C-alpha positions as a LaTeX table, in Angstrom:
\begin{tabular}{lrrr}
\hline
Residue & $x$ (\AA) & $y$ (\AA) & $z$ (\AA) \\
\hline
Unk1 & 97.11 & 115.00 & 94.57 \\
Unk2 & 94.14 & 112.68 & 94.95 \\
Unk3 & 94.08 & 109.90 & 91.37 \\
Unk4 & 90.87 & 108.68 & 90.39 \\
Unk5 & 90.28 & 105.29 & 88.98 \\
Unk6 & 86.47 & 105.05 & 87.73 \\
Unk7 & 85.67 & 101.45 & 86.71 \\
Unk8 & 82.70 & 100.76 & 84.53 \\
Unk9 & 81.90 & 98.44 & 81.61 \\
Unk10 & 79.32 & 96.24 & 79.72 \\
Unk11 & 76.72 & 94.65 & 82.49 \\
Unk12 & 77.95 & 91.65 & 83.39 \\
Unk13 & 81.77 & 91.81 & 82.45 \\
Unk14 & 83.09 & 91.96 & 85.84 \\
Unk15 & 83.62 & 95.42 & 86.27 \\
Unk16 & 82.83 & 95.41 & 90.17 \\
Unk17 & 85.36 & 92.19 & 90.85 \\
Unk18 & 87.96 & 93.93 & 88.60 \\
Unk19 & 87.63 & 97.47 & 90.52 \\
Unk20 & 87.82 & 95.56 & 93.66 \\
Unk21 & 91.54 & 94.00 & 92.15 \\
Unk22 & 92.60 & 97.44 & 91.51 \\
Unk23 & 91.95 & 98.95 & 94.74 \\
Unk24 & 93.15 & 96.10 & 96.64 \\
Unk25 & 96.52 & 96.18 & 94.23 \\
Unk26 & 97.18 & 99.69 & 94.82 \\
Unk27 & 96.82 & 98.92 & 98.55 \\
Unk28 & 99.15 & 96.52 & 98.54 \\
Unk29 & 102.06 & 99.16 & 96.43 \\
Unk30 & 101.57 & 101.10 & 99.54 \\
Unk31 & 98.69 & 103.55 & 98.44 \\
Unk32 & 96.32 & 104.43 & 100.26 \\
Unk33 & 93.33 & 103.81 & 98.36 \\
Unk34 & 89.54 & 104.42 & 98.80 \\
Unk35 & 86.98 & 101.49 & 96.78 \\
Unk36 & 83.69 & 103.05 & 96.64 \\
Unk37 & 81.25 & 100.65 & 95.23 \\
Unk38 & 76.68 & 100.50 & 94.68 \\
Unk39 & 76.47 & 96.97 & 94.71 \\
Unk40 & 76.08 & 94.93 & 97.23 \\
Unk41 & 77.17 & 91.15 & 97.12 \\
Unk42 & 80.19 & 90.44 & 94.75 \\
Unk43 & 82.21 & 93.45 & 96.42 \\
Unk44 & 81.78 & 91.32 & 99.81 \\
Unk45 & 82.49 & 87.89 & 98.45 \\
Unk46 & 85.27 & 89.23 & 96.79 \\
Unk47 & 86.97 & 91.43 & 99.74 \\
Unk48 & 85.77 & 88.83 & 102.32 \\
Unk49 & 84.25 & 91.73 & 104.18 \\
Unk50 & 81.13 & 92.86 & 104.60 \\
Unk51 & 80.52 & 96.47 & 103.30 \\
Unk52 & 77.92 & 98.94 & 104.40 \\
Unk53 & 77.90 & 103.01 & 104.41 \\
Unk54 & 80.36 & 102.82 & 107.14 \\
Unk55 & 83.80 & 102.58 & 105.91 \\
Unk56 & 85.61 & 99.56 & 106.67 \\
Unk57 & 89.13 & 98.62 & 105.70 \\
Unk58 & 89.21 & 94.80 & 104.65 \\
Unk59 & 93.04 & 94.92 & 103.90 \\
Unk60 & 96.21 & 97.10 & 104.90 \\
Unk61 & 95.84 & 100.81 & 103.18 \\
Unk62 & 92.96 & 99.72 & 101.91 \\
Unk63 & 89.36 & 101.29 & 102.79 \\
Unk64 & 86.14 & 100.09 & 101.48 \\
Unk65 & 82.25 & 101.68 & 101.50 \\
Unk66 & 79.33 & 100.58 & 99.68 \\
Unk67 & 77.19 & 104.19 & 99.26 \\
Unk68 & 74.06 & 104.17 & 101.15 \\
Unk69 & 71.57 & 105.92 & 98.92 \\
Unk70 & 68.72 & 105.48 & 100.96 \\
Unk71 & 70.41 & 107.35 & 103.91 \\
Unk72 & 71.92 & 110.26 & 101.30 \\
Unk73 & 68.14 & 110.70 & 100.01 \\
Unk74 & 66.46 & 111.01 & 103.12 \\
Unk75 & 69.31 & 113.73 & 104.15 \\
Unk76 & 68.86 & 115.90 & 101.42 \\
Unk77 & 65.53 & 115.74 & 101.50 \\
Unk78 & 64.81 & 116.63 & 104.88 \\
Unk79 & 67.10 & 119.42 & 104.32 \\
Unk80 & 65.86 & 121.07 & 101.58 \\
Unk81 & 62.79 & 120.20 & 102.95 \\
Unk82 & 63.86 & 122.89 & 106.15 \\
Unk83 & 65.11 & 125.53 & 104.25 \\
Unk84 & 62.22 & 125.73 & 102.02 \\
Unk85 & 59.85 & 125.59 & 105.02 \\
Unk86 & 58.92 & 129.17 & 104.56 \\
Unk87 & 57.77 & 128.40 & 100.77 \\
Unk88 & 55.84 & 125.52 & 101.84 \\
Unk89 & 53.87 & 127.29 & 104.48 \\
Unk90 & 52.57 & 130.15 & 102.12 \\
Unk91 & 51.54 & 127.13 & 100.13 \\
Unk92 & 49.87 & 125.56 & 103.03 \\
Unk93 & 51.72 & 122.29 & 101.94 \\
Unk94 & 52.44 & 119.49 & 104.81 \\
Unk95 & 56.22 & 118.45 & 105.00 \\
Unk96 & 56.85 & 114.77 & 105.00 \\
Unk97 & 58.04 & 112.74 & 107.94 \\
Unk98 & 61.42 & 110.67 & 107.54 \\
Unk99 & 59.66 & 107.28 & 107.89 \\
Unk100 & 57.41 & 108.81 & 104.69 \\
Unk101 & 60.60 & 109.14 & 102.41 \\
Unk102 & 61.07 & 106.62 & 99.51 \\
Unk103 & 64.05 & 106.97 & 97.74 \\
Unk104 & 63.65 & 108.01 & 94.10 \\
Unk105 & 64.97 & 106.09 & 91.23 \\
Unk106 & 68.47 & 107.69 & 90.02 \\
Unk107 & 69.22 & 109.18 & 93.80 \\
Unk108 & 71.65 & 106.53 & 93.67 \\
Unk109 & 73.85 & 108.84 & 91.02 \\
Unk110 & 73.81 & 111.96 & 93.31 \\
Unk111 & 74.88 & 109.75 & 96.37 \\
Unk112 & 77.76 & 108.28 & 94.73 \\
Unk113 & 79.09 & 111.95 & 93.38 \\
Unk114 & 78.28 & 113.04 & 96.25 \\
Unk115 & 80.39 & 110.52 & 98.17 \\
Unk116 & 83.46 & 110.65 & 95.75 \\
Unk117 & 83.37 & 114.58 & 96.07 \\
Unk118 & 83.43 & 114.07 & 99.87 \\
Unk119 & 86.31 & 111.61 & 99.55 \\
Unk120 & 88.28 & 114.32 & 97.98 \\
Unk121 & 87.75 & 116.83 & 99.92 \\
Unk122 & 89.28 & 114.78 & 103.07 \\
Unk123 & 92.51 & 114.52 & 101.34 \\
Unk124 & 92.95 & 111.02 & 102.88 \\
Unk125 & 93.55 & 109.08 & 99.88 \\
Unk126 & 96.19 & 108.71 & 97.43 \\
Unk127 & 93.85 & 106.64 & 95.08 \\
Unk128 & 90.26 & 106.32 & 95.23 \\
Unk129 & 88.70 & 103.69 & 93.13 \\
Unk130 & 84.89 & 104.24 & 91.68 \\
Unk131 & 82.92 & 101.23 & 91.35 \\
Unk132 & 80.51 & 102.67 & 88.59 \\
Unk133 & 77.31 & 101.72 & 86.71 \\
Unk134 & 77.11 & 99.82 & 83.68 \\
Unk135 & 78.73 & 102.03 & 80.89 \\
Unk136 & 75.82 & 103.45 & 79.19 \\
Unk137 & 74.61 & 104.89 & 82.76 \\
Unk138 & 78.23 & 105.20 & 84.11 \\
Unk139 & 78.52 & 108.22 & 81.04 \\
Unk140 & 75.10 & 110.14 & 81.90 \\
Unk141 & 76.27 & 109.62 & 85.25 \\
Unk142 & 79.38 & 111.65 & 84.63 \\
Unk143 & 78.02 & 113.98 & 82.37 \\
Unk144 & 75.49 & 114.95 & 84.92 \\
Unk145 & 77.13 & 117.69 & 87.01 \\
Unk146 & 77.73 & 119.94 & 84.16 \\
Unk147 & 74.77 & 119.72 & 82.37 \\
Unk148 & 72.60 & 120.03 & 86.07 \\
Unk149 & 74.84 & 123.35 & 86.21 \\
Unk150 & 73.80 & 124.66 & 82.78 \\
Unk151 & 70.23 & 123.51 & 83.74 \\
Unk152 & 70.46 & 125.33 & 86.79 \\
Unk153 & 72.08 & 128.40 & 85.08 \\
Unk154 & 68.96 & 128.49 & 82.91 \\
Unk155 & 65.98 & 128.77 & 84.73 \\
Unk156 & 67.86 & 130.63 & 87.85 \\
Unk157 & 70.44 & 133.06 & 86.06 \\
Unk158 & 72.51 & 135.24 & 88.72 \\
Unk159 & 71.20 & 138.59 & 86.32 \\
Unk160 & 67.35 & 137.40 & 87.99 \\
Unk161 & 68.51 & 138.48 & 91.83 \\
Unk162 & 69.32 & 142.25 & 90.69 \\
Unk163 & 66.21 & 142.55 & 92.52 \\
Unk164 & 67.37 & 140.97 & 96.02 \\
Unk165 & 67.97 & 143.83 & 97.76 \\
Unk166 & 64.02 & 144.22 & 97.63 \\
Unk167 & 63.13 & 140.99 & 99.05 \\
Unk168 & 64.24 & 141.92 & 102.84 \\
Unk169 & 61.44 & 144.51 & 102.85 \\
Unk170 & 58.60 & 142.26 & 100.97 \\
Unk171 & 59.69 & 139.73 & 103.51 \\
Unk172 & 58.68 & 141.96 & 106.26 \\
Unk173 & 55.14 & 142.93 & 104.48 \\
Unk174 & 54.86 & 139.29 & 104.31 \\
Unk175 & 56.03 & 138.19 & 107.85 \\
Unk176 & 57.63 & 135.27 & 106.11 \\
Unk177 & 61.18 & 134.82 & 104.03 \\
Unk178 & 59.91 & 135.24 & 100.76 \\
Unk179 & 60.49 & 132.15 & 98.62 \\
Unk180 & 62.20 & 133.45 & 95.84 \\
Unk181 & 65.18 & 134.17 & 98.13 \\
Unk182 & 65.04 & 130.12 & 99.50 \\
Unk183 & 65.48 & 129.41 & 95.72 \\
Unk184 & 68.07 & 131.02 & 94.82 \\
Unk185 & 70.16 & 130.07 & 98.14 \\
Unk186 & 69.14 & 126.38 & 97.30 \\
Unk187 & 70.27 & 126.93 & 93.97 \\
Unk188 & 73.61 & 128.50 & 94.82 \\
Unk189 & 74.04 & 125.64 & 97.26 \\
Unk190 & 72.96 & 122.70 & 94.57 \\
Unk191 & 75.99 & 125.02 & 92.08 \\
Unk192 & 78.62 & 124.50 & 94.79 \\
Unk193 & 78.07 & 121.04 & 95.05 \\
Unk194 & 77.80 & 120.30 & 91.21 \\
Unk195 & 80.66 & 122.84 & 90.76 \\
Unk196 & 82.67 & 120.92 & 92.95 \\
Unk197 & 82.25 & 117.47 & 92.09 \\
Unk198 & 82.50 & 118.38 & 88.06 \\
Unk199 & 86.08 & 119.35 & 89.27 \\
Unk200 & 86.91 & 115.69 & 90.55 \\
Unk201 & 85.72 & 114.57 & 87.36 \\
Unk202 & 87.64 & 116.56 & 85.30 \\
Unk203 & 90.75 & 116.94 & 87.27 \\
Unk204 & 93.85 & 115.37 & 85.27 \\
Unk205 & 94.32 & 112.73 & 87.84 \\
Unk206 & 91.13 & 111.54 & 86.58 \\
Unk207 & 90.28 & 108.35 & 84.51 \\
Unk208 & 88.01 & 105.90 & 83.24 \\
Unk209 & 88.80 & 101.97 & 83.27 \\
Unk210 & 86.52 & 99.93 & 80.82 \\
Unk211 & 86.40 & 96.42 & 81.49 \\
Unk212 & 84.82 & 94.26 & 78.69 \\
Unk213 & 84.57 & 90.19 & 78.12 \\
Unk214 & 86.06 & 90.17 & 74.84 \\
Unk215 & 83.48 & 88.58 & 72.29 \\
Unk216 & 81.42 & 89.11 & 68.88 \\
Unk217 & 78.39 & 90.88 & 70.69 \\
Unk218 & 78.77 & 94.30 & 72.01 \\
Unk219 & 81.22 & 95.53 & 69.47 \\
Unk220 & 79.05 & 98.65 & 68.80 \\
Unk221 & 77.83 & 99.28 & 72.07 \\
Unk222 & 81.32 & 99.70 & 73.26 \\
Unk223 & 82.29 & 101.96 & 70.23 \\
Unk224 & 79.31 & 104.22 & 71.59 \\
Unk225 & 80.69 & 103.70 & 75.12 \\
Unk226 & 84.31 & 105.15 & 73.57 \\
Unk227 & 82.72 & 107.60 & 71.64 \\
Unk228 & 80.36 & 108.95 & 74.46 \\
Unk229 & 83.20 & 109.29 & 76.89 \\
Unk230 & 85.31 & 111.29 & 74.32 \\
Unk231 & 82.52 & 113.35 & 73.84 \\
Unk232 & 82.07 & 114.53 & 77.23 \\
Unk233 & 85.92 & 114.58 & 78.21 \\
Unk234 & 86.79 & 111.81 & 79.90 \\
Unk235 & 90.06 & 110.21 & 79.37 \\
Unk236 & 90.64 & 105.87 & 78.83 \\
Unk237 & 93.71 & 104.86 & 80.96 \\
Unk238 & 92.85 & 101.39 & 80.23 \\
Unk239 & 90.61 & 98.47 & 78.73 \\
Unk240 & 91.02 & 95.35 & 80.79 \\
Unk241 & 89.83 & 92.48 & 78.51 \\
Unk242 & 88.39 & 90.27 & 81.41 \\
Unk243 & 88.08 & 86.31 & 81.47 \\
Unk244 & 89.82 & 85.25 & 79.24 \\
Unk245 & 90.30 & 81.75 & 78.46 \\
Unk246 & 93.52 & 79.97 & 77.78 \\
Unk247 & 94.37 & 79.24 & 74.40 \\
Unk248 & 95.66 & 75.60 & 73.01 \\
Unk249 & 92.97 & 73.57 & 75.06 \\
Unk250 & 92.49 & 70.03 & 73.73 \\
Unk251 & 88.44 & 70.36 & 74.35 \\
Unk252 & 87.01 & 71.60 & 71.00 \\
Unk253 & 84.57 & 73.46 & 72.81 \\
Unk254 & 86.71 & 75.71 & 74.90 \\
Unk255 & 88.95 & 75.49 & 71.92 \\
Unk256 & 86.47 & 77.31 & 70.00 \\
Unk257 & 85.18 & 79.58 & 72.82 \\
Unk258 & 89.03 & 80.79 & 73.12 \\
Unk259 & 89.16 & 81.10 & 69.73 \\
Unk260 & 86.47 & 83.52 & 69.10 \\
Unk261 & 87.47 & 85.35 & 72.08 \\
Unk262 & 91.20 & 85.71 & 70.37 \\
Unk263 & 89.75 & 87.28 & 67.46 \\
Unk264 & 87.77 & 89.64 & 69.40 \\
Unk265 & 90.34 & 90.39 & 71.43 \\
Unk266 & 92.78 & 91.06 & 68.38 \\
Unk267 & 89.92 & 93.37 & 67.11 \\
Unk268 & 89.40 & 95.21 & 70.25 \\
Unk269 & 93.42 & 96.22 & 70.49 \\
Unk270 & 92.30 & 97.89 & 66.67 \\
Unk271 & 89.74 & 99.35 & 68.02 \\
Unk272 & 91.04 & 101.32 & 70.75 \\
Unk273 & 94.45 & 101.47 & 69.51 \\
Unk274 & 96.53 & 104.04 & 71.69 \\
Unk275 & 95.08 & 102.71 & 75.04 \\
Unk276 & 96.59 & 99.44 & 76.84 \\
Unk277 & 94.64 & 96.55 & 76.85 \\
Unk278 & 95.29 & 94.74 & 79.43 \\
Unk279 & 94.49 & 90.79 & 79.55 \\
Unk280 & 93.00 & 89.11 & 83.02 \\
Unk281 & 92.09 & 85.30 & 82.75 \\
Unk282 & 89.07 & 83.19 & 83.17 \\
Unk283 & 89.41 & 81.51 & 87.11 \\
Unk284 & 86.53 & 78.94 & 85.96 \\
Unk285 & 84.62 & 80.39 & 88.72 \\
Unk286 & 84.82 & 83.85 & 90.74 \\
Unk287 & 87.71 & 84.77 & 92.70 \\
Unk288 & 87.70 & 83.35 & 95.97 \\
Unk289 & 89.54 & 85.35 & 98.63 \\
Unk290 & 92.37 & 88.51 & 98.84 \\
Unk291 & 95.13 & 86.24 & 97.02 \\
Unk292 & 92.92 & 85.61 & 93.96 \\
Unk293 & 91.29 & 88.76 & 93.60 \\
Unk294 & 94.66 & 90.35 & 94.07 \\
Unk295 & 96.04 & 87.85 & 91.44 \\
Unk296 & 93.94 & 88.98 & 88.68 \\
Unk297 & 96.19 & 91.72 & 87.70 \\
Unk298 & 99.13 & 90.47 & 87.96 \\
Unk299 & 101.55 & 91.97 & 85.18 \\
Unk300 & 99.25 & 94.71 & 84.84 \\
Unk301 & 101.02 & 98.18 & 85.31 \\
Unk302 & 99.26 & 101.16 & 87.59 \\
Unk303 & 98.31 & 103.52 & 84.59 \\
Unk304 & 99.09 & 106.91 & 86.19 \\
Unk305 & 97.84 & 109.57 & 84.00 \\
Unk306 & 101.18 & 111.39 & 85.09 \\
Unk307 & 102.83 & 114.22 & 83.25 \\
Unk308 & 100.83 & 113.72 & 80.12 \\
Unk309 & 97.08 & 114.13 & 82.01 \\
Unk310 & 97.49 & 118.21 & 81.76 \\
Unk311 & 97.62 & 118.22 & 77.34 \\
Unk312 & 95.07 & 115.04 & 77.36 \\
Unk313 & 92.63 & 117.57 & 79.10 \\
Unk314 & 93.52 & 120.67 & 77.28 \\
Unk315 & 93.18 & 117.61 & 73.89 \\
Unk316 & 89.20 & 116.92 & 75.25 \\
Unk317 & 88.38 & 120.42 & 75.14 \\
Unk318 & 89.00 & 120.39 & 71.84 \\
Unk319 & 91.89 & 122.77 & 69.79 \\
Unk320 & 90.99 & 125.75 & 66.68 \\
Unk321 & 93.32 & 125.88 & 63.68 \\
Unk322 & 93.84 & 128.86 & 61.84 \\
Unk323 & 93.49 & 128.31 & 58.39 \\
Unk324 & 92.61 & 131.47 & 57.56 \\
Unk325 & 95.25 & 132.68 & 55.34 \\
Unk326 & 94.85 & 129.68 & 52.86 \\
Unk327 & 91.50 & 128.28 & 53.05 \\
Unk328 & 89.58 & 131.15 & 54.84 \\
Unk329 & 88.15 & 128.99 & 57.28 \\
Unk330 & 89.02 & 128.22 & 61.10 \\
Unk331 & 88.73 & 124.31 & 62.01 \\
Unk332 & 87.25 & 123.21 & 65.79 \\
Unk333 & 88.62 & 119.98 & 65.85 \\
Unk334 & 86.78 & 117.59 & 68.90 \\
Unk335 & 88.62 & 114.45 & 70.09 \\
Unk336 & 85.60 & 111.55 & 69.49 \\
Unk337 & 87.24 & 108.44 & 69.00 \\
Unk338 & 85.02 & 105.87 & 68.75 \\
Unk339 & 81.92 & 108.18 & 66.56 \\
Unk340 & 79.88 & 106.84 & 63.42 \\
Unk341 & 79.17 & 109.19 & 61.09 \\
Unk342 & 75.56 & 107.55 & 60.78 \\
Unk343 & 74.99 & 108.07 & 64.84 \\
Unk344 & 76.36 & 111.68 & 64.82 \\
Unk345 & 74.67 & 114.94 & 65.15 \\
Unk346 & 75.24 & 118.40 & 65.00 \\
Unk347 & 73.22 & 121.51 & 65.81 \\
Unk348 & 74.53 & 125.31 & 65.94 \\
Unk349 & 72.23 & 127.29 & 68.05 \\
Unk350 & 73.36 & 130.84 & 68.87 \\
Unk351 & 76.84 & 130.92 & 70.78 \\
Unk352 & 76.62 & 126.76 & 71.28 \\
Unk353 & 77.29 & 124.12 & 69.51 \\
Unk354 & 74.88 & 120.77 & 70.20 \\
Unk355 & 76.99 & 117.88 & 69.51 \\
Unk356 & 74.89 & 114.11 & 69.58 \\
Unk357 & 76.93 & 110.77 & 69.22 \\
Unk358 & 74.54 & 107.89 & 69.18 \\
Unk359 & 72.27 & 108.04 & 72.57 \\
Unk360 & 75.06 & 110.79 & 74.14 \\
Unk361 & 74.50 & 115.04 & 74.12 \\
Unk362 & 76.36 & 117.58 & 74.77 \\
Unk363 & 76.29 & 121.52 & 74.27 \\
Unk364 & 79.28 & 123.01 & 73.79 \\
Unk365 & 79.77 & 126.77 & 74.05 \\
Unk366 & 81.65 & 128.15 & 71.00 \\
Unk367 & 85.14 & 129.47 & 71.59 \\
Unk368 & 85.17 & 133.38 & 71.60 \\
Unk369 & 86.30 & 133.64 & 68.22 \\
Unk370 & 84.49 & 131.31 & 66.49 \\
Unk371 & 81.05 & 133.46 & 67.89 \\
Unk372 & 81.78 & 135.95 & 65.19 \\
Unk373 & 81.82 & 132.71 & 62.29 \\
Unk374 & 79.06 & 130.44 & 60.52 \\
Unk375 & 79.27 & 126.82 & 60.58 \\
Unk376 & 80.15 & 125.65 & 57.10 \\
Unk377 & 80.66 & 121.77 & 57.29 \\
Unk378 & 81.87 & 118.98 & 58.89 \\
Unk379 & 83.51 & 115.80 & 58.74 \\
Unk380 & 84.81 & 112.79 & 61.10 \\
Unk381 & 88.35 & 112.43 & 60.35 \\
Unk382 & 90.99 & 109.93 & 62.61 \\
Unk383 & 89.05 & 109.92 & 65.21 \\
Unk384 & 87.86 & 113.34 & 65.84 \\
Unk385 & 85.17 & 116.15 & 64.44 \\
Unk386 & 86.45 & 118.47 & 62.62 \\
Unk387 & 83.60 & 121.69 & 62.48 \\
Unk388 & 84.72 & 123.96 & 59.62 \\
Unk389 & 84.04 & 128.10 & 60.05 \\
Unk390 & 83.84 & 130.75 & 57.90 \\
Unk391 & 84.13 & 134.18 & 59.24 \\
Unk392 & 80.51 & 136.29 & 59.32 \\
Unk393 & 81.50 & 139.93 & 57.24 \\
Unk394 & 79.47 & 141.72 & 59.52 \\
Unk395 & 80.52 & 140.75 & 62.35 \\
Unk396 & 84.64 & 140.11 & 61.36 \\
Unk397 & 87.45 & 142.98 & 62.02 \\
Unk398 & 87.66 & 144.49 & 59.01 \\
Unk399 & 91.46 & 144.78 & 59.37 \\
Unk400 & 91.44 & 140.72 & 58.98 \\
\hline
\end{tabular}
């Protein structure tokens, strides 16, 4: 089975040099290992090879592609653009010429899910390592195939085409494909695709690296960061605490700067207590070279999800306790390390539940048997939600 590493972090705490170390150190233990990176710049100076949609390998088992967005945009475009020709026509719209596309802002999300998708479906790789956004992106980023599948599942619901069978003879009225069917077969295609890279995401091989510069600012945003991925499933295998100084120096200055980094770091190991924090030191300047960058994580261990990734994904989903019998109430208890009471919300709207954790949302659906229940409180307890239920009469067996 195909691991996935995905690497994000604060902006500007070396997340791409540090993804670029792992991939290069799983390489070199003999894995073959995919880097897919965005950026452009440190992943070359770095790797000491210059990256570009093509893949290149810049070390033994070790392959390397920056994602060309542009090129994925124009693609998609041009074919959706063809198989809604039919649509456009009755409209008397013009299709656009290739040298008219601009990419979009955020097509750069779809071409990266699109390309790790594609890198599992090869079966090529034993690890592939995700270069991702900045943290607060890197979440909506993951979070986007399911909730472009419940979008989807929304305004084109399969119970809509009962009526298909119809559309072969208004299509012959018409002399055109009518464009209801082009919308539903670009739909079913765009549900595939989401369908398929939400499975990468969630598989049990899956998990998310943080990589922070330990320090007094940031504190919260990285508690949201926790809390966000928790909310939508996503498992830590690691924080790497990044550039860190040595400790002891005879400089008061760097004395100082090592000592508030020592308390941070002391206070992020609290923080995220249950996940290994690993520590990579400051170089003075930016690794230079394969040695160096390979260097950096020395001493630190390949976190394999391994046996325990199947219960830390059944865990996410969250787990009901029957307390029926001696409190009359049935307890949905949610995994959220990292929530504030003060940045958490929570909705009940039909047979969902709308959970909010700072900036994040999700919608969960209600297991089966809490359907039949009202919501009668909540609290934040150890690092999870805990969404109390009392059983609706009407709607309860009676035998109960």
């Amino acid at each position: 089975m195909t691991r996935t590493v995905l690497v994000t972090g604060p902006g500007g705490a070396g997340r791409t040099t540090v993804a670029a170390a792992t991939a290069l150190a799983a390489a070199r233990r003999q894995q073959r290992t995919l880097f897919l990176t965005l950026e452009s710049g440190v992943p070359e100076a770095v790797l000491g090879t210059p990256l570009s949609g093509e893949p290149v390998a810049p070390a033994p088992g070790l392959t390397a592609a920056r994602v060309d967005t542009a090129e994925h945009f124009r693609r998609e475009f041009l074919g959706f653009q063809e198989r809604a020709a039919a649509a456009f026509d009755l409209l008397g719209a013009t299709p656009l010429d290739e040298d008219e596309l601009i990419e979009l802002p955020g097509a750069e999300i779809f071409a990266l899910l699109h390309a790790l998708r594609a890198a599992h479906e090869a079966g090529s790789w034993d690890l592939v390592v995700v270069d991702l956004p900045p943290a607060d992106r890197a979440v909506r980023l993951l979070a986007l195939p399911e909730q472009a599948r419940r979008g989807l599942r929304r305004l084109l619901p399969a119970e809509r085409q009962a009526a298909r069978a119809l559309r072969p003879v208004l299509a012959q009225l018409a002399g055109v494909p009518m464009p209801a069917q082009k919308v539903y077969e670009t739909a079913a295609r765009w549900e595939n695709e989401l369908a398929a890279v939400q499975a990468v995401i969630e598989a049990p091989g899956t998990t998310v690296r943080l990589v922070v510069e330990p320090g007094p600012a940031g504190a919260a945003d990285l508690r949201a960061t926790r809390a966000g991925l928790a909310l939508f499933g996503h498992r830590l295998d690691a924080v790497v605490a990044n550039r860190l100084l040595p400790v002891g120096s005879a400089d008061p200055f760097l004395a100082g700067l090592s000592g508030r980094q020592q308390v941070a770091l002391k206070a992020l190991r609290e923080e995220f207590a249950g996940v290994p924090v690993h520590e990579v030191p400051h170089l003075g300047r930016d690794p230079q070279g394969q040695e160096e960058l390979a260097g950096l994580l020395d001493g630190v261990p390949d976190e394999d999800p391994g046996e325990s990734a199947a219960a830390d994904t059944a865990d996410t989903a969250g787990t009901v306790e029957d307390r029926l019998a001696t409190d009359g109430l049935l307890v949905w208890r949610l995994p959220l390390p990292g929530a504030t009471r003060d940045a958490l919300g929570l909705v009940r709207r039909g047979d969902e539940l709308i959970v909010t954790v700072g900036p994040f949302r999700r919608i969960r659906t209600l297991p089966s048997v809490l359907r039949r229940c009202t919501v009668s409180g909540a609290g934040l307890r150890d690092g999870a939600l805990h969404v109390r239920f009392t059983p609706d009469p009407d709607l309860w067996p009676r035998d109960r």
